[in-house]
């Protein structure tokens, strides 16, 4: 999955710091799913994916 | 002919407003960044450039820049380097991720950002890139700093000496006042005289845990500094080497904001709240206090401010004075905005309907 995200960031470099913080972790109020399953650890992106899998980056709930 | 009135920039929980004066009075206009939290604003008078710091709920801290006209463009945002995987800081309990730009100052070709957590960052290319001032971040004393209202300590005030841009003074909540005279190579804590009443007796005069709420400087006499501290008001006449506590004025010495008169080192304004435990106006009547004699005495300004059922709090960055000292503006955490055009003596309400106001600045 890390490579899949890296590919997206290469295509749109400014996206990187919207999705990840400066330590490389997924931001607290962003959620990443592989197909229907949310990744468990924001700082561990080395999640295996298979051809045909879909990675979703979504806005979790925040605000006020 | 009177000088033209400044634009009053109001950063709120839901956008940035540029309040302009016309023949018919002050007008808010539509917000920039509608719906987005604006935590800080800076105006670089030498270039006419505005900077707005956002704290996006999902996507983190962002910085936008406006070099004139209506066009804002995103520039770089301060970011910590990778947290060390070994050595003294590998177990640092403070996250090495910028949560908020809390202080932002432009001047003399350098942009400074004080952040939460308490990293100080410097940009010499107008915000395109940033560098952490490691000489302060890696001070061992940082381990003793405390969060003041947030989970971690932060830097909310940055002052660049108009006589010497290498002399920079910052205030940390809670970590006291720190100064560099060599553009950030070395730092000294200069909080002598401050007292933290809430600490154990042995630590009350510890310079490294003082909770400065806001630090401001007299532009024309930069040796004179004013502080609204958690425990009261302080003034220094020697660039912060020594601080003198000002006798508590009526109705209260508690508050967050202070504005220093740009030309007269004897004058400053504060917006008191009841106390630490009651952060609302005394008797629900909103006032501004002003000293014209270095803190020896105070005037209480009420005219034009709500004098009953008022529960406004003016936060540390939300009181501003124009460069000529004539116009003041302040905004509250419950969305009230007031302006004074007679040096703070009388006020008019511009809105009671804004989102929570974090910052008010003139530009």
PDB file of N, CA and C in Angstrom, chain B residues 236-327:
ATOM      1  N   UNK B 236       8.810  45.097  31.103  1.00  0.00           N
ATOM      2  CA  UNK B 236      10.263  45.155  31.150  1.00  0.00           C
ATOM      3  C   UNK B 236      10.729  46.385  30.399  1.00  0.00           C
ATOM      4  N   UNK B 237      11.756  47.023  30.915  1.00  0.00           N
ATOM      5  CA  UNK B 237      12.328  48.185  30.220  1.00  0.00           C
ATOM      6  C   UNK B 237      13.746  47.901  29.744  1.00  0.00           C
ATOM      7  N   UNK B 238      14.164  46.638  29.861  1.00  0.00           N
ATOM      8  CA  UNK B 238      15.522  46.279  29.442  1.00  0.00           C
ATOM      9  C   UNK B 238      15.508  45.046  28.533  1.00  0.00           C
ATOM     10  N   UNK B 239      14.581  45.061  27.591  1.00  0.00           N
ATOM     11  CA  UNK B 239      14.474  43.978  26.598  1.00  0.00           C
ATOM     12  C   UNK B 239      14.188  42.627  27.228  1.00  0.00           C
ATOM     13  N   UNK B 240      13.593  42.623  28.386  1.00  0.00           N
ATOM     14  CA  UNK B 240      13.177  41.365  28.980  1.00  0.00           C
ATOM     15  C   UNK B 240      14.175  40.747  29.936  1.00  0.00           C
ATOM     16  N   UNK B 241      15.288  41.411  30.174  1.00  0.00           N
ATOM     17  CA  UNK B 241      16.256  40.845  31.126  1.00  0.00           C
ATOM     18  C   UNK B 241      15.661  40.803  32.524  1.00  0.00           C
ATOM     19  N   UNK B 242      14.876  41.807  32.847  1.00  0.00           N
ATOM     20  CA  UNK B 242      14.198  41.854  34.143  1.00  0.00           C
ATOM     21  C   UNK B 242      12.732  42.243  33.924  1.00  0.00           C
ATOM     22  N   UNK B 243      11.879  41.603  34.685  1.00  0.00           N
ATOM     23  CA  UNK B 243      10.446  41.861  34.565  1.00  0.00           C
ATOM     24  C   UNK B 243       9.908  42.392  35.887  1.00  0.00           C
ATOM     25  N   UNK B 244       9.070  43.400  35.793  1.00  0.00           N
ATOM     26  CA  UNK B 244       8.446  43.965  36.980  1.00  0.00           C
ATOM     27  C   UNK B 244       6.953  43.694  36.928  1.00  0.00           C
ATOM     28  N   UNK B 245       6.451  43.138  38.012  1.00  0.00           N
ATOM     29  CA  UNK B 245       5.014  42.864  38.051  1.00  0.00           C
ATOM     30  C   UNK B 245       4.250  44.155  38.302  1.00  0.00           C
ATOM     31  N   UNK B 246       3.223  44.335  37.517  1.00  0.00           N
ATOM     32  CA  UNK B 246       2.383  45.523  37.639  1.00  0.00           C
ATOM     33  C   UNK B 246       1.287  45.226  38.658  1.00  0.00           C
ATOM     34  N   UNK B 247       1.065  46.174  39.557  1.00  0.00           N
ATOM     35  CA  UNK B 247       0.011  45.976  40.566  1.00  0.00           C
ATOM     36  C   UNK B 247      -1.320  45.709  39.869  1.00  0.00           C
ATOM     37  N   UNK B 248      -2.059  44.766  40.403  1.00  0.00           N
ATOM     38  CA  UNK B 248      -3.306  44.338  39.755  1.00  0.00           C
ATOM     39  C   UNK B 248      -4.255  45.516  39.578  1.00  0.00           C
ATOM     40  N   UNK B 249      -4.651  45.787  38.349  1.00  0.00           N
ATOM     41  CA  UNK B 249      -5.616  46.877  38.146  1.00  0.00           C
ATOM     42  C   UNK B 249      -7.040  46.369  38.327  1.00  0.00           C
ATOM     43  N   UNK B 250      -7.973  47.292  38.513  1.00  0.00           N
ATOM     44  CA  UNK B 250      -9.392  46.940  38.473  1.00  0.00           C
ATOM     45  C   UNK B 250      -9.780  46.806  37.000  1.00  0.00           C
ATOM     46  N   UNK B 251     -10.679  45.902  36.646  1.00  0.00           N
ATOM     47  CA  UNK B 251     -11.364  44.986  37.558  1.00  0.00           C
ATOM     48  C   UNK B 251     -10.633  43.662  37.739  1.00  0.00           C
ATOM     49  N   UNK B 252      -9.549  43.399  36.982  1.00  0.00           N
ATOM     50  CA  UNK B 252      -8.878  42.112  37.096  1.00  0.00           C
ATOM     51  C   UNK B 252      -7.529  42.178  36.399  1.00  0.00           C
ATOM     52  N   UNK B 253      -6.613  41.328  36.862  1.00  0.00           N
ATOM     53  CA  UNK B 253      -5.318  41.231  36.188  1.00  0.00           C
ATOM     54  C   UNK B 253      -5.218  39.980  35.323  1.00  0.00           C
ATOM     55  N   UNK B 254      -6.291  39.204  35.272  1.00  0.00           N
ATOM     56  CA  UNK B 254      -6.259  37.986  34.459  1.00  0.00           C
ATOM     57  C   UNK B 254      -6.727  38.311  33.036  1.00  0.00           C
ATOM     58  N   UNK B 255      -6.124  37.675  32.088  1.00  0.00           N
ATOM     59  CA  UNK B 255      -6.532  37.856  30.703  1.00  0.00           C
ATOM     60  C   UNK B 255      -5.536  37.196  29.784  1.00  0.00           C
ATOM     61  N   UNK B 256      -5.714  37.401  28.509  1.00  0.00           N
ATOM     62  CA  UNK B 256      -4.814  36.805  27.520  1.00  0.00           C
ATOM     63  C   UNK B 256      -4.109  37.858  26.666  1.00  0.00           C
ATOM     64  N   UNK B 257      -4.826  38.878  26.261  1.00  0.00           N
ATOM     65  CA  UNK B 257      -4.300  39.781  25.240  1.00  0.00           C
ATOM     66  C   UNK B 257      -3.630  41.005  25.853  1.00  0.00           C
ATOM     67  N   UNK B 258      -2.642  41.527  25.146  1.00  0.00           N
ATOM     68  CA  UNK B 258      -2.063  42.826  25.442  1.00  0.00           C
ATOM     69  C   UNK B 258      -1.685  43.459  24.109  1.00  0.00           C
ATOM     70  N   UNK B 259      -1.881  44.773  24.025  1.00  0.00           N
ATOM     71  CA  UNK B 259      -1.418  45.530  22.863  1.00  0.00           C
ATOM     72  C   UNK B 259      -0.542  46.654  23.372  1.00  0.00           C
ATOM     73  N   UNK B 260       0.649  46.772  22.808  1.00  0.00           N
ATOM     74  CA  UNK B 260       1.576  47.833  23.195  1.00  0.00           C
ATOM     75  C   UNK B 260       1.407  49.019  22.260  1.00  0.00           C
ATOM     76  N   UNK B 261       1.362  50.207  22.833  1.00  0.00           N
ATOM     77  CA  UNK B 261       1.304  51.395  21.972  1.00  0.00           C
ATOM     78  C   UNK B 261       2.576  51.436  21.126  1.00  0.00           C
ATOM     79  N   UNK B 262       2.438  51.668  19.823  1.00  0.00           N
ATOM     80  CA  UNK B 262       3.630  51.582  18.964  1.00  0.00           C
ATOM     81  C   UNK B 262       4.654  52.677  19.217  1.00  0.00           C
ATOM     82  N   UNK B 263       4.205  53.837  19.707  1.00  0.00           N
ATOM     83  CA  UNK B 263       5.130  54.963  19.859  1.00  0.00           C
ATOM     84  C   UNK B 263       5.430  55.314  21.313  1.00  0.00           C
ATOM     85  N   UNK B 264       4.474  55.111  22.191  1.00  0.00           N
ATOM     86  CA  UNK B 264       4.608  55.544  23.582  1.00  0.00           C
ATOM     87  C   UNK B 264       4.861  54.330  24.480  1.00  0.00           C
ATOM     88  N   UNK B 265       6.070  54.205  25.013  1.00  0.00           N
ATOM     89  CA  UNK B 265       6.377  53.011  25.809  1.00  0.00           C
ATOM     90  C   UNK B 265       5.662  52.948  27.150  1.00  0.00           C
ATOM     91  N   UNK B 266       4.948  54.002  27.505  1.00  0.00           N
ATOM     92  CA  UNK B 266       4.202  54.005  28.766  1.00  0.00           C
ATOM     93  C   UNK B 266       2.786  53.447  28.593  1.00  0.00           C
ATOM     94  N   UNK B 267       2.379  53.236  27.347  1.00  0.00           N
ATOM     95  CA  UNK B 267       0.969  52.908  27.107  1.00  0.00           C
ATOM     96  C   UNK B 267       0.790  51.473  26.616  1.00  0.00           C
ATOM     97  N   UNK B 268      -0.238  50.831  27.154  1.00  0.00           N
ATOM     98  CA  UNK B 268      -0.620  49.488  26.692  1.00  0.00           C
ATOM     99  C   UNK B 268      -2.073  49.244  27.065  1.00  0.00           C
ATOM    100  N   UNK B 269      -2.675  48.313  26.345  1.00  0.00           N
ATOM    101  CA  UNK B 269      -4.078  47.947  26.567  1.00  0.00           C
ATOM    102  C   UNK B 269      -4.179  46.458  26.897  1.00  0.00           C
ATOM    103  N   UNK B 270      -5.142  46.125  27.727  1.00  0.00           N
ATOM    104  CA  UNK B 270      -5.417  44.737  28.103  1.00  0.00           C
ATOM    105  C   UNK B 270      -6.930  44.508  28.060  1.00  0.00           C
ATOM    106  N   UNK B 271      -7.332  43.250  27.994  1.00  0.00           N
ATOM    107  CA  UNK B 271      -8.763  42.928  28.036  1.00  0.00           C
ATOM    108  C   UNK B 271      -8.962  41.900  29.145  1.00  0.00           C
ATOM    109  N   UNK B 272      -9.345  42.368  30.322  1.00  0.00           N
ATOM    110  CA  UNK B 272      -9.391  41.458  31.471  1.00  0.00           C
ATOM    111  C   UNK B 272     -10.578  40.502  31.456  1.00  0.00           C
ATOM    112  N   UNK B 273     -10.316  39.334  32.023  1.00  0.00           N
ATOM    113  CA  UNK B 273     -11.387  38.391  32.354  1.00  0.00           C
ATOM    114  C   UNK B 273     -11.395  38.256  33.880  1.00  0.00           C
ATOM    115  N   UNK B 274     -12.413  37.589  34.398  1.00  0.00           N
ATOM    116  CA  UNK B 274     -12.560  37.536  35.854  1.00  0.00           C
ATOM    117  C   UNK B 274     -11.344  36.897  36.516  1.00  0.00           C
ATOM    118  N   UNK B 275     -10.990  35.694  36.067  1.00  0.00           N
ATOM    119  CA  UNK B 275      -9.926  34.947  36.734  1.00  0.00           C
ATOM    120  C   UNK B 275      -9.624  33.697  35.929  1.00  0.00           C
ATOM    121  N   UNK B 276      -8.578  33.012  36.366  1.00  0.00           N
ATOM    122  CA  UNK B 276      -8.242  31.720  35.774  1.00  0.00           C
ATOM    123  C   UNK B 276      -9.460  30.790  35.773  1.00  0.00           C
ATOM    124  N   UNK B 277     -10.149  30.760  36.901  1.00  0.00           N
ATOM    125  CA  UNK B 277     -11.266  29.824  37.040  1.00  0.00           C
ATOM    126  C   UNK B 277     -12.546  30.314  36.366  1.00  0.00           C
ATOM    127  N   UNK B 278     -12.612  31.631  36.087  1.00  0.00           N
ATOM    128  CA  UNK B 278     -13.814  32.194  35.436  1.00  0.00           C
ATOM    129  C   UNK B 278     -13.356  33.081  34.288  1.00  0.00           C
ATOM    130  N   UNK B 279     -13.243  32.510  33.136  1.00  0.00           N
ATOM    131  CA  UNK B 279     -12.698  33.253  31.996  1.00  0.00           C
ATOM    132  C   UNK B 279     -13.812  33.967  31.240  1.00  0.00           C
ATOM    133  N   UNK B 280     -14.425  34.862  31.946  1.00  0.00           N
ATOM    134  CA  UNK B 280     -15.532  35.678  31.449  1.00  0.00           C
ATOM    135  C   UNK B 280     -15.359  37.067  32.050  1.00  0.00           C
ATOM    136  N   UNK B 281     -15.975  38.084  31.461  1.00  0.00           N
ATOM    137  CA  UNK B 281     -15.805  39.434  32.018  1.00  0.00           C
ATOM    138  C   UNK B 281     -16.322  39.540  33.455  1.00  0.00           C
ATOM    139  N   UNK B 282     -15.656  40.368  34.237  1.00  0.00           N
ATOM    140  CA  UNK B 282     -16.095  40.604  35.612  1.00  0.00           C
ATOM    141  C   UNK B 282     -17.500  41.199  35.581  1.00  0.00           C
ATOM    142  N   UNK B 283     -18.398  40.598  36.344  1.00  0.00           N
ATOM    143  CA  UNK B 283     -19.795  41.044  36.431  1.00  0.00           C
ATOM    144  C   UNK B 283     -20.488  41.064  35.071  1.00  0.00           C
ATOM    145  N   UNK B 284     -19.993  40.244  34.132  1.00  0.00           N
ATOM    146  CA  UNK B 284     -20.594  40.148  32.780  1.00  0.00           C
ATOM    147  C   UNK B 284     -20.583  41.491  32.052  1.00  0.00           C
ATOM    148  N   UNK B 285     -19.609  42.327  32.422  1.00  0.00           N
ATOM    149  CA  UNK B 285     -19.470  43.634  31.761  1.00  0.00           C
ATOM    150  C   UNK B 285     -18.085  43.681  31.099  1.00  0.00           C
ATOM    151  N   UNK B 286     -18.093  43.871  29.795  1.00  0.00           N
ATOM    152  CA  UNK B 286     -16.846  43.800  29.043  1.00  0.00           C
ATOM    153  C   UNK B 286     -16.120  45.146  29.105  1.00  0.00           C
ATOM    154  N   UNK B 287     -14.812  45.088  29.394  1.00  0.00           N
ATOM    155  CA  UNK B 287     -14.030  46.320  29.453  1.00  0.00           C
ATOM    156  C   UNK B 287     -12.659  46.100  28.828  1.00  0.00           C
ATOM    157  N   UNK B 288     -12.045  47.213  28.471  1.00  0.00           N
ATOM    158  CA  UNK B 288     -10.627  47.248  28.097  1.00  0.00           C
ATOM    159  C   UNK B 288      -9.940  48.124  29.131  1.00  0.00           C
ATOM    160  N   UNK B 289      -8.768  47.690  29.600  1.00  0.00           N
ATOM    161  CA  UNK B 289      -8.017  48.537  30.521  1.00  0.00           C
ATOM    162  C   UNK B 289      -6.811  49.104  29.788  1.00  0.00           C
ATOM    163  N   UNK B 290      -6.503  50.347  30.127  1.00  0.00           N
ATOM    164  CA  UNK B 290      -5.377  51.003  29.478  1.00  0.00           C
ATOM    165  C   UNK B 290      -4.520  51.710  30.515  1.00  0.00           C
ATOM    166  N   UNK B 291      -3.224  51.522  30.405  1.00  0.00           N
ATOM    167  CA  UNK B 291      -2.310  52.320  31.214  1.00  0.00           C
ATOM    168  C   UNK B 291      -1.595  53.313  30.305  1.00  0.00           C
ATOM    169  N   UNK B 292      -1.384  54.513  30.846  1.00  0.00           N
ATOM    170  CA  UNK B 292      -0.639  55.542  30.113  1.00  0.00           C
ATOM    171  C   UNK B 292       0.616  55.957  30.868  1.00  0.00           C
ATOM    172  N   UNK B 293       0.891  55.224  31.949  1.00  0.00           N
ATOM    173  CA  UNK B 293       2.050  55.588  32.774  1.00  0.00           C
ATOM    174  C   UNK B 293       2.856  54.344  33.154  1.00  0.00           C
ATOM    175  N   UNK B 294       3.000  53.460  32.208  1.00  0.00           N
ATOM    176  CA  UNK B 294       3.849  52.290  32.445  1.00  0.00           C
ATOM    177  C   UNK B 294       3.297  51.288  33.424  1.00  0.00           C
ATOM    178  N   UNK B 295       2.015  51.360  33.695  1.00  0.00           N
ATOM    179  CA  UNK B 295       1.378  50.390  34.585  1.00  0.00           C
ATOM    180  C   UNK B 295       1.125  50.927  35.989  1.00  0.00           C
ATOM    181  N   UNK B 296       1.507  52.175  36.249  1.00  0.00           N
ATOM    182  CA  UNK B 296       1.273  52.746  37.587  1.00  0.00           C
ATOM    183  C   UNK B 296      -0.215  52.924  37.847  1.00  0.00           C
ATOM    184  N   UNK B 297      -0.961  53.267  36.813  1.00  0.00           N
ATOM    185  CA  UNK B 297      -2.415  53.421  36.968  1.00  0.00           C
ATOM    186  C   UNK B 297      -3.093  52.988  35.677  1.00  0.00           C
ATOM    187  N   UNK B 298      -4.393  52.734  35.804  1.00  0.00           N
ATOM    188  CA  UNK B 298      -5.152  52.225  34.652  1.00  0.00           C
ATOM    189  C   UNK B 298      -6.465  52.981  34.486  1.00  0.00           C
ATOM    190  N   UNK B 299      -6.847  53.134  33.237  1.00  0.00           N
ATOM    191  CA  UNK B 299      -8.184  53.602  32.884  1.00  0.00           C
ATOM    192  C   UNK B 299      -9.000  52.386  32.455  1.00  0.00           C
ATOM    193  N   UNK B 300     -10.260  52.382  32.836  1.00  0.00           N
ATOM    194  CA  UNK B 300     -11.149  51.292  32.427  1.00  0.00           C
ATOM    195  C   UNK B 300     -12.082  51.832  31.353  1.00  0.00           C
ATOM    196  N   UNK B 301     -12.033  51.236  30.171  1.00  0.00           N
ATOM    197  CA  UNK B 301     -12.827  51.720  29.032  1.00  0.00           C
ATOM    198  C   UNK B 301     -14.043  50.824  28.844  1.00  0.00           C
ATOM    199  N   UNK B 302     -15.209  51.413  28.894  1.00  0.00           N
ATOM    200  CA  UNK B 302     -16.461  50.657  28.778  1.00  0.00           C
ATOM    201  C   UNK B 302     -17.328  51.118  27.611  1.00  0.00           C
ATOM    202  N   UNK B 303     -17.148  52.364  27.207  1.00  0.00           N
ATOM    203  CA  UNK B 303     -18.100  52.953  26.267  1.00  0.00           C
ATOM    204  C   UNK B 303     -18.107  52.208  24.937  1.00  0.00           C
ATOM    205  N   UNK B 304     -19.268  51.727  24.569  1.00  0.00           N
ATOM    206  CA  UNK B 304     -19.418  50.985  23.317  1.00  0.00           C
ATOM    207  C   UNK B 304     -19.285  49.494  23.484  1.00  0.00           C
ATOM    208  N   UNK B 305     -18.883  49.055  24.686  1.00  0.00           N
ATOM    209  CA  UNK B 305     -18.742  47.618  24.940  1.00  0.00           C
ATOM    210  C   UNK B 305     -19.957  47.132  25.741  1.00  0.00           C
ATOM    211  N   UNK B 306     -20.352  45.877  25.567  1.00  0.00           N
ATOM    212  CA  UNK B 306     -21.562  45.390  26.253  1.00  0.00           C
ATOM    213  C   UNK B 306     -21.380  45.417  27.772  1.00  0.00           C
ATOM    214  N   UNK B 307     -22.346  46.021  28.459  1.00  0.00           N
ATOM    215  CA  UNK B 307     -22.229  46.231  29.899  1.00  0.00           C
ATOM    216  C   UNK B 307     -23.227  45.420  30.715  1.00  0.00           C
ATOM    217  N   UNK B 308     -23.851  44.465  30.066  1.00  0.00           N
ATOM    218  CA  UNK B 308     -24.635  43.487  30.829  1.00  0.00           C
ATOM    219  C   UNK B 308     -24.737  42.190  30.035  1.00  0.00           C
ATOM    220  N   UNK B 309     -24.793  41.105  30.738  1.00  0.00           N
ATOM    221  CA  UNK B 309     -24.960  39.776  30.119  1.00  0.00           C
ATOM    222  C   UNK B 309     -23.898  39.495  29.056  1.00  0.00           C
ATOM    223  N   UNK B 310     -22.692  39.965  29.270  1.00  0.00           N
ATOM    224  CA  UNK B 310     -21.633  39.796  28.267  1.00  0.00           C
ATOM    225  C   UNK B 310     -20.641  38.741  28.757  1.00  0.00           C
ATOM    226  N   UNK B 311     -20.420  37.729  27.947  1.00  0.00           N
ATOM    227  CA  UNK B 311     -19.543  36.619  28.351  1.00  0.00           C
ATOM    228  C   UNK B 311     -18.426  36.386  27.337  1.00  0.00           C
ATOM    229  N   UNK B 312     -17.949  37.486  26.800  1.00  0.00           N
ATOM    230  CA  UNK B 312     -16.905  37.397  25.787  1.00  0.00           C
ATOM    231  C   UNK B 312     -15.527  37.199  26.421  1.00  0.00           C
ATOM    232  N   UNK B 313     -14.690  36.438  25.724  1.00  0.00           N
ATOM    233  CA  UNK B 313     -13.277  36.332  26.084  1.00  0.00           C
ATOM    234  C   UNK B 313     -12.459  36.700  24.856  1.00  0.00           C
ATOM    235  N   UNK B 314     -11.516  37.610  25.040  1.00  0.00           N
ATOM    236  CA  UNK B 314     -10.626  37.992  23.939  1.00  0.00           C
ATOM    237  C   UNK B 314      -9.332  37.212  24.105  1.00  0.00           C
ATOM    238  N   UNK B 315      -9.062  36.370  23.130  1.00  0.00           N
ATOM    239  CA  UNK B 315      -7.926  35.482  23.242  1.00  0.00           C
ATOM    240  C   UNK B 315      -6.628  36.223  22.891  1.00  0.00           C
ATOM    241  N   UNK B 316      -5.490  35.538  23.070  1.00  0.00           N
ATOM    242  CA  UNK B 316      -4.190  36.226  23.130  1.00  0.00           C
ATOM    243  C   UNK B 316      -3.816  36.990  21.872  1.00  0.00           C
ATOM    244  N   UNK B 317      -4.283  36.555  20.715  1.00  0.00           N
ATOM    245  CA  UNK B 317      -3.910  37.241  19.479  1.00  0.00           C
ATOM    246  C   UNK B 317      -5.016  38.147  18.953  1.00  0.00           C
ATOM    247  N   UNK B 318      -6.058  38.324  19.722  1.00  0.00           N
ATOM    248  CA  UNK B 318      -7.270  38.935  19.167  1.00  0.00           C
ATOM    249  C   UNK B 318      -7.470  40.388  19.599  1.00  0.00           C
ATOM    250  N   UNK B 319      -6.393  41.054  19.998  1.00  0.00           N
ATOM    251  CA  UNK B 319      -6.417  42.492  20.261  1.00  0.00           C
ATOM    252  C   UNK B 319      -5.285  43.100  19.451  1.00  0.00           C
ATOM    253  N   UNK B 320      -5.606  44.101  18.635  1.00  0.00           N
ATOM    254  CA  UNK B 320      -4.587  44.666  17.746  1.00  0.00           C
ATOM    255  C   UNK B 320      -4.663  46.186  17.762  1.00  0.00           C
ATOM    256  N   UNK B 321      -3.520  46.800  17.518  1.00  0.00           N
ATOM    257  CA  UNK B 321      -3.457  48.257  17.428  1.00  0.00           C
ATOM    258  C   UNK B 321      -2.755  48.620  16.121  1.00  0.00           C
ATOM    259  N   UNK B 322      -3.212  49.701  15.514  1.00  0.00           N
ATOM    260  CA  UNK B 322      -2.632  50.125  14.242  1.00  0.00           C
ATOM    261  C   UNK B 322      -1.255  50.755  14.467  1.00  0.00           C
ATOM    262  N   UNK B 323      -0.515  50.907  13.402  1.00  0.00           N
ATOM    263  CA  UNK B 323       0.857  51.425  13.504  1.00  0.00           C
ATOM    264  C   UNK B 323       0.909  52.840  14.058  1.00  0.00           C
ATOM    265  N   UNK B 324      -0.176  53.602  13.896  1.00  0.00           N
ATOM    266  CA  UNK B 324      -0.186  54.968  14.434  1.00  0.00           C
ATOM    267  C   UNK B 324      -0.821  55.041  15.820  1.00  0.00           C
ATOM    268  N   UNK B 325      -1.249  53.914  16.349  1.00  0.00           N
ATOM    269  CA  UNK B 325      -1.805  53.886  17.704  1.00  0.00           C
ATOM    270  C   UNK B 325      -3.227  54.404  17.804  1.00  0.00           C
ATOM    271  N   UNK B 326      -3.833  54.769  16.692  1.00  0.00           N
ATOM    272  CA  UNK B 326      -5.163  55.391  16.754  1.00  0.00           C
ATOM    273  C   UNK B 326      -6.290  54.373  16.731  1.00  0.00           C
ATOM    274  N   UNK B 327      -6.122  53.323  15.957  1.00  0.00           N
ATOM    275  CA  UNK B 327      -7.194  52.347  15.767  1.00  0.00           C
ATOM    276  C   UNK B 327      -6.865  51.066  16.514  1.00  0.00           C
TER     277      UNK B 327
END
